[in-house]
Amino acid sequence: MTPALAVEGLTVGYAGAPVLDELALTVAPGEIVALLGANGAGKTTLLRALSGLTAPRAGRVLLDGADLTAVSVEDRARRGLAQVPEGRSVVTELTVDGNLHLGALWRHPGRAARRAAVARTYELFEPLGRRRASLGHQLSGGERQMLALGRALLARPRVLLLDEPSLGLAPRVVAQLLGVLRAAARDTGLTVLLAEQNVTSALSVADRGVVLSLGVVVADAPAAELAGDPALRHAYLGF
Amino acid sequence: MTTTTSTTPARPAARRPEPRARGRLTPTQRILLRAVLLTLLAVAATFVLDPYRNYQLAVVAATFCATAGLTLLVGLTGQLSLGHAVLMAAGGYGYALAANAAAGAGLDGDGPAGVARVVLGLGGALVASGAVGGLLGLAGARLRGPYLAGLTLAMVVALPALTTQVPALGGDQGLAVPFEGVPQALSRLIVVEQWHAWLAIAVAALAVTPLALLRSGRAGLRMRAVHGDETAARLAGVSPGRVKVGAFVASSLAAGLGGAVLCLVTQSIGPGRYDLAFSLLLVVAAVVGGLGSLGGAAAGAALVVLLPWLVDTVTAAVGVPADLEQRLSGNLAVLVFGALLIVVTLAWPGGLARAVARRPRPRPRPQPRGRTDAPATPPQPSER
Amino acid sequence: MDRLVFLTATGLARGLVVALFALSLVIVWRAARLVNFAQAAVATVAVFAAFAVTGATGSFWAGLGAALLAGAALNAAVERGLMRRVPSGSPLPGMIVAIGLVMVLQSALGIAFGPRHRPMAAAFDERPLVVGGVPLLSPYDLFVLVVALVVVGLLAWLFNGTSLGLQLRASAAAPEVSRLLGVRVPRMVTLGWALSGAVAALAALLLVPTELGLNAHSADLLFVHAFTVAVLGGLDSPAGALVGGVAVGLLVSLVTGYLGAGVAPLAVLALLTLVLLVRPGGIFAVGEVRAA
């Protein structure tokens, strides 16, 4: 079966000091994979390279078997590769409604279709429904991440990349967010690659865990195994 | 005058006197020596040039005063001034008012009186341009690039209005200044154009050498620090506001002296010469010569003074119809300058200075373009 | 008193033209976070195009269309051809390139058309209507008023009420995030520039018939005034551009009327200085602080 996402020999960074070093990775359709590793291991760089924001020096990225090398950032998004980038991703100058409509734009041509899709998102993420007219910068951290997630899902992506969604959020909010994510993924067959420093939460929703260290994959195992194996945890996850 | 040929952030000048081998000079001494040598060279050149060329040399020297200050201001502190013509004008008017006052107070005629007039005139120029520059600098310290540029632009456009409103400045006609003839002792040897060229060269040396010293010393280091990262500079104890104002004042004083020289050489000052077009020519000179490079400023000054003259000469010689000739005059040179500005900024950021630098730096490798090519919008944080 | 009314009315009309031009600066600022110093030069080229077309066809409206097209096309070309190649990180190179462009465009116009001011006929009567014995606005002023308000309304609708406007705003505010959402940001930026060029062309076209005539430097003063307005109102605020435009227009009109035309540039400079020193953020600015 063609992997939903495949990375081959990806090298990103400077000649003498690559950030990603001939990295290889595959994600099967419908899988939720947790991408783990310390700060600086290369998680964000990998996600940026997948979306096309950073150009690799070598290697390639395949979405459903199609080579994305010559495809622009926005076209990758339109082909179904969505990303919720780290931290600053809600457009603060727009309202909640504006942000959602932005996400729904190209996938739902036509006002009625867009309004319906956005309405469904409000049902899924209740707190957002109550703050439709609020500007992005008036939301709390948790609400912003919820908005970013809802916005990304509106485009009905094939593959969703998330970069540290739990950063700066309370554990309860994180659990809620990841719960929604997992449910949405199960419902739509969405493939998810979740980069996280919060290992426990990530492994609790993921099927598989991939550990990155200094730009290469050092461990690739089912989530339960990773969570349960003390040796692996010590070696790569620090606890 | 010193020709520093590197425009990239230089190694900081020596903080302590280096242990000197016999005959080694400190940076300060090197700069002063260079200044003296170049001045003598320029003076020697005046003997082989005909009177008109000497006049042009004087104009180039005057322009150099302004472009030297401007190139340091823009190159080292990143503040773009579109109004340096006004600073030259301030110097010119200051000179005129002071010299006229001196002549009126009895210091007329040749010899020592002439010297006194010139010196007082230069003093007036410094006061006037220093004041205007100080005010602008204060504004500039609080404003980011485009806003300062816009403010200086508004200033240039308002200059004719100012001179009309203040009667002492003589309105559109401007002011006339006493003619500084060749002193008795030399009157057999040289003509007035050569004399004026000497004065211009002397003033230019006076104006630019301090800039060179400033630049290679602690002040220059502070300027670069502020330009690079203001927060870091503040943490290191450098006050960005004060440094920026200081840079502005220094460049204004130099520009003012240049304006004074122009006034002296043409025996008059008026708002007509100091318009937006002239301000832009100064910017061209600084950019094409290489921002931050004094040698580049000299080359740029020569370029902006001589090219228009060259264009006029060529079009006259080629025998272009009179109507076209009139339209090309001034405009063709400006067209070339504008194109140069664009080309130099996009393709050749170091300007002429980098082109002749002894140790050429490797060109930055072009980024892989294509799908990750973002439009020319700086990355914006969408969350605060 | 009559004089005051008359000056106020004309100041309003002129102010709206300046506001329109300032709006064009706001559009570029929002799209690319830079002050387009070449805007006036581009607008002047567009007005020359209108002049030529009107001269050839005898129709003011054809000329207007030509100006809008020329302004949009030229600004788009500038963005794609020049501005994209400018190294980002510092606003300085962008400013220098824009200045170079001004020099190229103005000198080219000077070479092609000479220094003569070509009088442009206004589309409507320029003599003020007399209402109750008081000279007020002329038909031309009313035309300007209507056009300005219509354009402002259209722009407001475009930016706030359409999905294209949503994309334009998002591309300006958060280009990377927008790209990740599938928005064709480079196209949106070009579109923003084109729109800005058209609006600037319109403003210049409305202005020139009321001045001496058309020549290469016609829009210089307009730029300085509009820049002042943009600073006054905050470069990212359309409402600020409107209010600021009217304010500057009134100021210039009143100063010219009571103190003479020569003093007007000084008054504008004084206003600009005052605002920059006292409220560096602009009176209406929402976002970026411009203090060093």
mmCIF file of N, CA and C in Angstrom, chain A residues 48 51 53 73-75 77-78 85 88-89 91 93-94 98 101-102 105-106 111 114 151, chain C residues 33 161-164 166-167 169-170 173-174 176-186:
data_model
loop_
_atom_site.group_PDB
_atom_site.id
_atom_site.type_symbol
_atom_site.label_atom_id
_atom_site.label_comp_id
_atom_site.label_asym_id
_atom_site.label_seq_id
_atom_site.Cartn_x
_atom_site.Cartn_y
_atom_site.Cartn_z
ATOM 1 N N ARG A 48 8.775 21.707 8.308
ATOM 2 C CA ARG A 48 8.877 22.803 7.347
ATOM 3 C C ARG A 48 9.289 22.276 5.984
ATOM 4 N N SER A 51 6.343 20.675 4.229
ATOM 5 C CA SER A 51 5.379 21.623 3.642
ATOM 6 C C SER A 51 5.977 22.486 2.552
ATOM 7 N N LEU A 53 8.338 24.876 3.070
ATOM 8 C CA LEU A 53 8.805 26.178 3.537
ATOM 9 C C LEU A 53 10.320 26.250 3.558
ATOM 10 N N VAL A 73 4.478 25.719 -1.783
ATOM 11 C CA VAL A 73 3.860 25.543 -0.461
ATOM 12 C C VAL A 73 2.343 25.505 -0.589
ATOM 13 N N GLU A 74 1.801 26.494 -1.281
ATOM 14 C CA GLU A 74 0.332 26.558 -1.351
ATOM 15 C C GLU A 74 -0.249 25.401 -2.148
ATOM 16 N N ASP A 75 0.490 24.944 -3.163
ATOM 17 C CA ASP A 75 -0.024 23.805 -3.923
ATOM 18 C C ASP A 75 0.052 22.519 -3.128
ATOM 19 N N ALA A 77 -0.456 22.384 0.005
ATOM 20 C CA ALA A 77 -1.635 22.479 0.862
ATOM 21 C C ALA A 77 -2.871 22.060 0.086
ATOM 22 N N ARG A 78 -2.948 22.512 -1.169
ATOM 23 C CA ARG A 78 -4.137 22.185 -1.963
ATOM 24 C C ARG A 78 -4.167 20.726 -2.360
ATOM 25 N N PRO A 85 1.471 25.050 12.145
ATOM 26 C CA PRO A 85 2.851 25.305 12.559
ATOM 27 C C PRO A 85 2.949 25.660 14.035
ATOM 28 N N ARG A 88 2.917 30.575 16.467
ATOM 29 C CA ARG A 88 2.217 31.723 15.892
ATOM 30 C C ARG A 88 1.458 31.338 14.638
ATOM 31 N N SER A 89 0.290 30.765 14.757
ATOM 32 C CA SER A 89 -0.355 30.389 13.520
ATOM 33 C C SER A 89 -1.750 30.944 13.351
ATOM 34 N N VAL A 91 -4.145 33.903 12.642
ATOM 35 C CA VAL A 91 -3.971 35.236 12.067
ATOM 36 C C VAL A 91 -4.649 36.240 12.988
ATOM 37 N N GLU A 93 -4.970 39.401 13.069
ATOM 38 C CA GLU A 93 -5.746 40.526 12.560
ATOM 39 C C GLU A 93 -7.152 40.129 12.144
ATOM 40 N N LEU A 94 -7.386 38.834 11.978
ATOM 41 C CA LEU A 94 -8.719 38.385 11.569
ATOM 42 C C LEU A 94 -9.496 37.857 12.766
ATOM 43 N N GLY A 98 -13.176 34.770 10.517
ATOM 44 C CA GLY A 98 -12.296 35.052 9.372
ATOM 45 C C GLY A 98 -11.248 33.973 9.214
ATOM 46 N N HIS A 101 -12.947 30.835 7.818
ATOM 47 C CA HIS A 101 -13.294 30.984 6.403
ATOM 48 C C HIS A 101 -12.058 30.907 5.529
ATOM 49 N N LEU A 102 -10.963 31.452 6.049
ATOM 50 C CA LEU A 102 -9.706 31.391 5.301
ATOM 51 C C LEU A 102 -9.310 29.942 5.060
ATOM 52 N N LEU A 105 -11.600 28.189 2.431
ATOM 53 C CA LEU A 105 -11.739 28.850 1.123
ATOM 54 C C LEU A 105 -11.639 27.964 -0.107
ATOM 55 N N TRP A 106 -10.479 27.370 -0.312
ATOM 56 C CA TRP A 106 -10.320 26.744 -1.618
ATOM 57 C C TRP A 106 -11.015 25.395 -1.676
ATOM 58 N N ARG A 111 -20.229 30.361 -1.125
ATOM 59 C CA ARG A 111 -20.492 30.854 0.235
ATOM 60 C C ARG A 111 -21.262 29.861 1.080
ATOM 61 N N ARG A 114 -19.231 27.008 2.293
ATOM 62 C CA ARG A 114 -18.280 27.446 3.316
ATOM 63 C C ARG A 114 -18.966 27.660 4.648
ATOM 64 N N ARG A 151 -9.307 25.134 11.829
ATOM 65 C CA ARG A 151 -9.063 25.752 10.525
ATOM 66 C C ARG A 151 -8.378 24.779 9.587
ATOM 67 N N ARG C 33 4.299 45.612 3.698
ATOM 68 C CA ARG C 33 5.012 46.224 4.815
ATOM 69 C C ARG C 33 6.132 47.149 4.347
ATOM 70 N N GLY C 161 -15.636 42.365 2.814
ATOM 71 C CA GLY C 161 -16.834 41.596 2.523
ATOM 72 C C GLY C 161 -16.660 40.489 1.501
ATOM 73 N N THR C 162 -15.466 40.351 0.960
ATOM 74 C CA THR C 162 -15.312 39.298 -0.041
ATOM 75 C C THR C 162 -14.217 38.323 0.384
ATOM 76 N N SER C 163 -14.263 37.144 -0.198
ATOM 77 C CA SER C 163 -13.239 36.162 0.157
ATOM 78 C C SER C 163 -11.897 36.562 -0.437
ATOM 79 N N LEU C 164 -11.914 37.272 -1.567
ATOM 80 C CA LEU C 164 -10.657 37.767 -2.124
ATOM 81 C C LEU C 164 -10.005 38.742 -1.151
ATOM 82 N N LEU C 166 -10.409 38.761 1.995
ATOM 83 C CA LEU C 166 -9.919 37.974 3.128
ATOM 84 C C LEU C 166 -8.519 37.433 2.812
ATOM 85 N N GLN C 167 -8.363 36.948 1.605
ATOM 86 C CA GLN C 167 -7.054 36.423 1.214
ATOM 87 C C GLN C 167 -6.013 37.521 1.165
ATOM 88 N N ARG C 169 -5.956 40.284 2.903
ATOM 89 C CA ARG C 169 -5.600 40.680 4.262
ATOM 90 C C ARG C 169 -4.734 39.625 4.935
ATOM 91 N N ALA C 170 -5.114 38.345 4.737
ATOM 92 C CA ALA C 170 -4.343 37.277 5.367
ATOM 93 C C ALA C 170 -2.937 37.213 4.796
ATOM 94 N N ALA C 173 -0.966 39.973 6.417
ATOM 95 C CA ALA C 173 -0.721 39.830 7.847
ATOM 96 C C ALA C 173 0.134 38.621 8.188
ATOM 97 N N ALA C 174 -0.085 37.520 7.513
ATOM 98 C CA ALA C 174 0.603 36.279 7.873
ATOM 99 C C ALA C 174 0.870 35.465 6.618
ATOM 100 N N GLU C 176 3.204 33.302 5.643
ATOM 101 C CA GLU C 176 3.552 31.890 5.711
ATOM 102 C C GLU C 176 2.349 31.033 6.057
ATOM 103 N N VAL C 177 1.635 31.459 7.094
ATOM 104 C CA VAL C 177 0.460 30.702 7.512
ATOM 105 C C VAL C 177 -0.555 30.624 6.370
ATOM 106 N N SER C 178 -0.716 31.725 5.655
ATOM 107 C CA SER C 178 -1.670 31.732 4.544
ATOM 108 C C SER C 178 -1.274 30.732 3.472
ATOM 109 N N ARG C 179 0.016 30.659 3.184
ATOM 110 C CA ARG C 179 0.461 29.692 2.178
ATOM 111 C C ARG C 179 0.155 28.277 2.632
ATOM 112 N N LEU C 180 0.362 28.032 3.926
ATOM 113 C CA LEU C 180 0.070 26.700 4.444
ATOM 114 C C LEU C 180 -1.410 26.372 4.338
ATOM 115 N N LEU C 181 -2.230 27.402 4.226
ATOM 116 C CA LEU C 181 -3.659 27.163 4.072
ATOM 117 C C LEU C 181 -4.086 27.135 2.614
ATOM 118 N N GLY C 182 -3.114 27.186 1.724
ATOM 119 C CA GLY C 182 -3.448 27.077 0.309
ATOM 120 C C GLY C 182 -3.675 28.395 -0.391
ATOM 121 N N VAL C 183 -3.458 29.524 0.309
ATOM 122 C CA VAL C 183 -3.655 30.821 -0.340
ATOM 123 C C VAL C 183 -2.455 31.116 -1.243
ATOM 124 N N ARG C 184 -2.718 31.558 -2.460
ATOM 125 C CA ARG C 184 -1.618 31.851 -3.373
ATOM 126 C C ARG C 184 -1.075 33.238 -3.035
ATOM 127 N N VAL C 185 -0.233 33.270 -2.017
ATOM 128 C CA VAL C 185 0.231 34.544 -1.475
ATOM 129 C C VAL C 185 0.972 35.427 -2.483
ATOM 130 N N PRO C 186 1.903 34.876 -3.262
ATOM 131 C CA PRO C 186 2.588 35.775 -4.203
ATOM 132 C C PRO C 186 1.611 36.489 -5.122
#
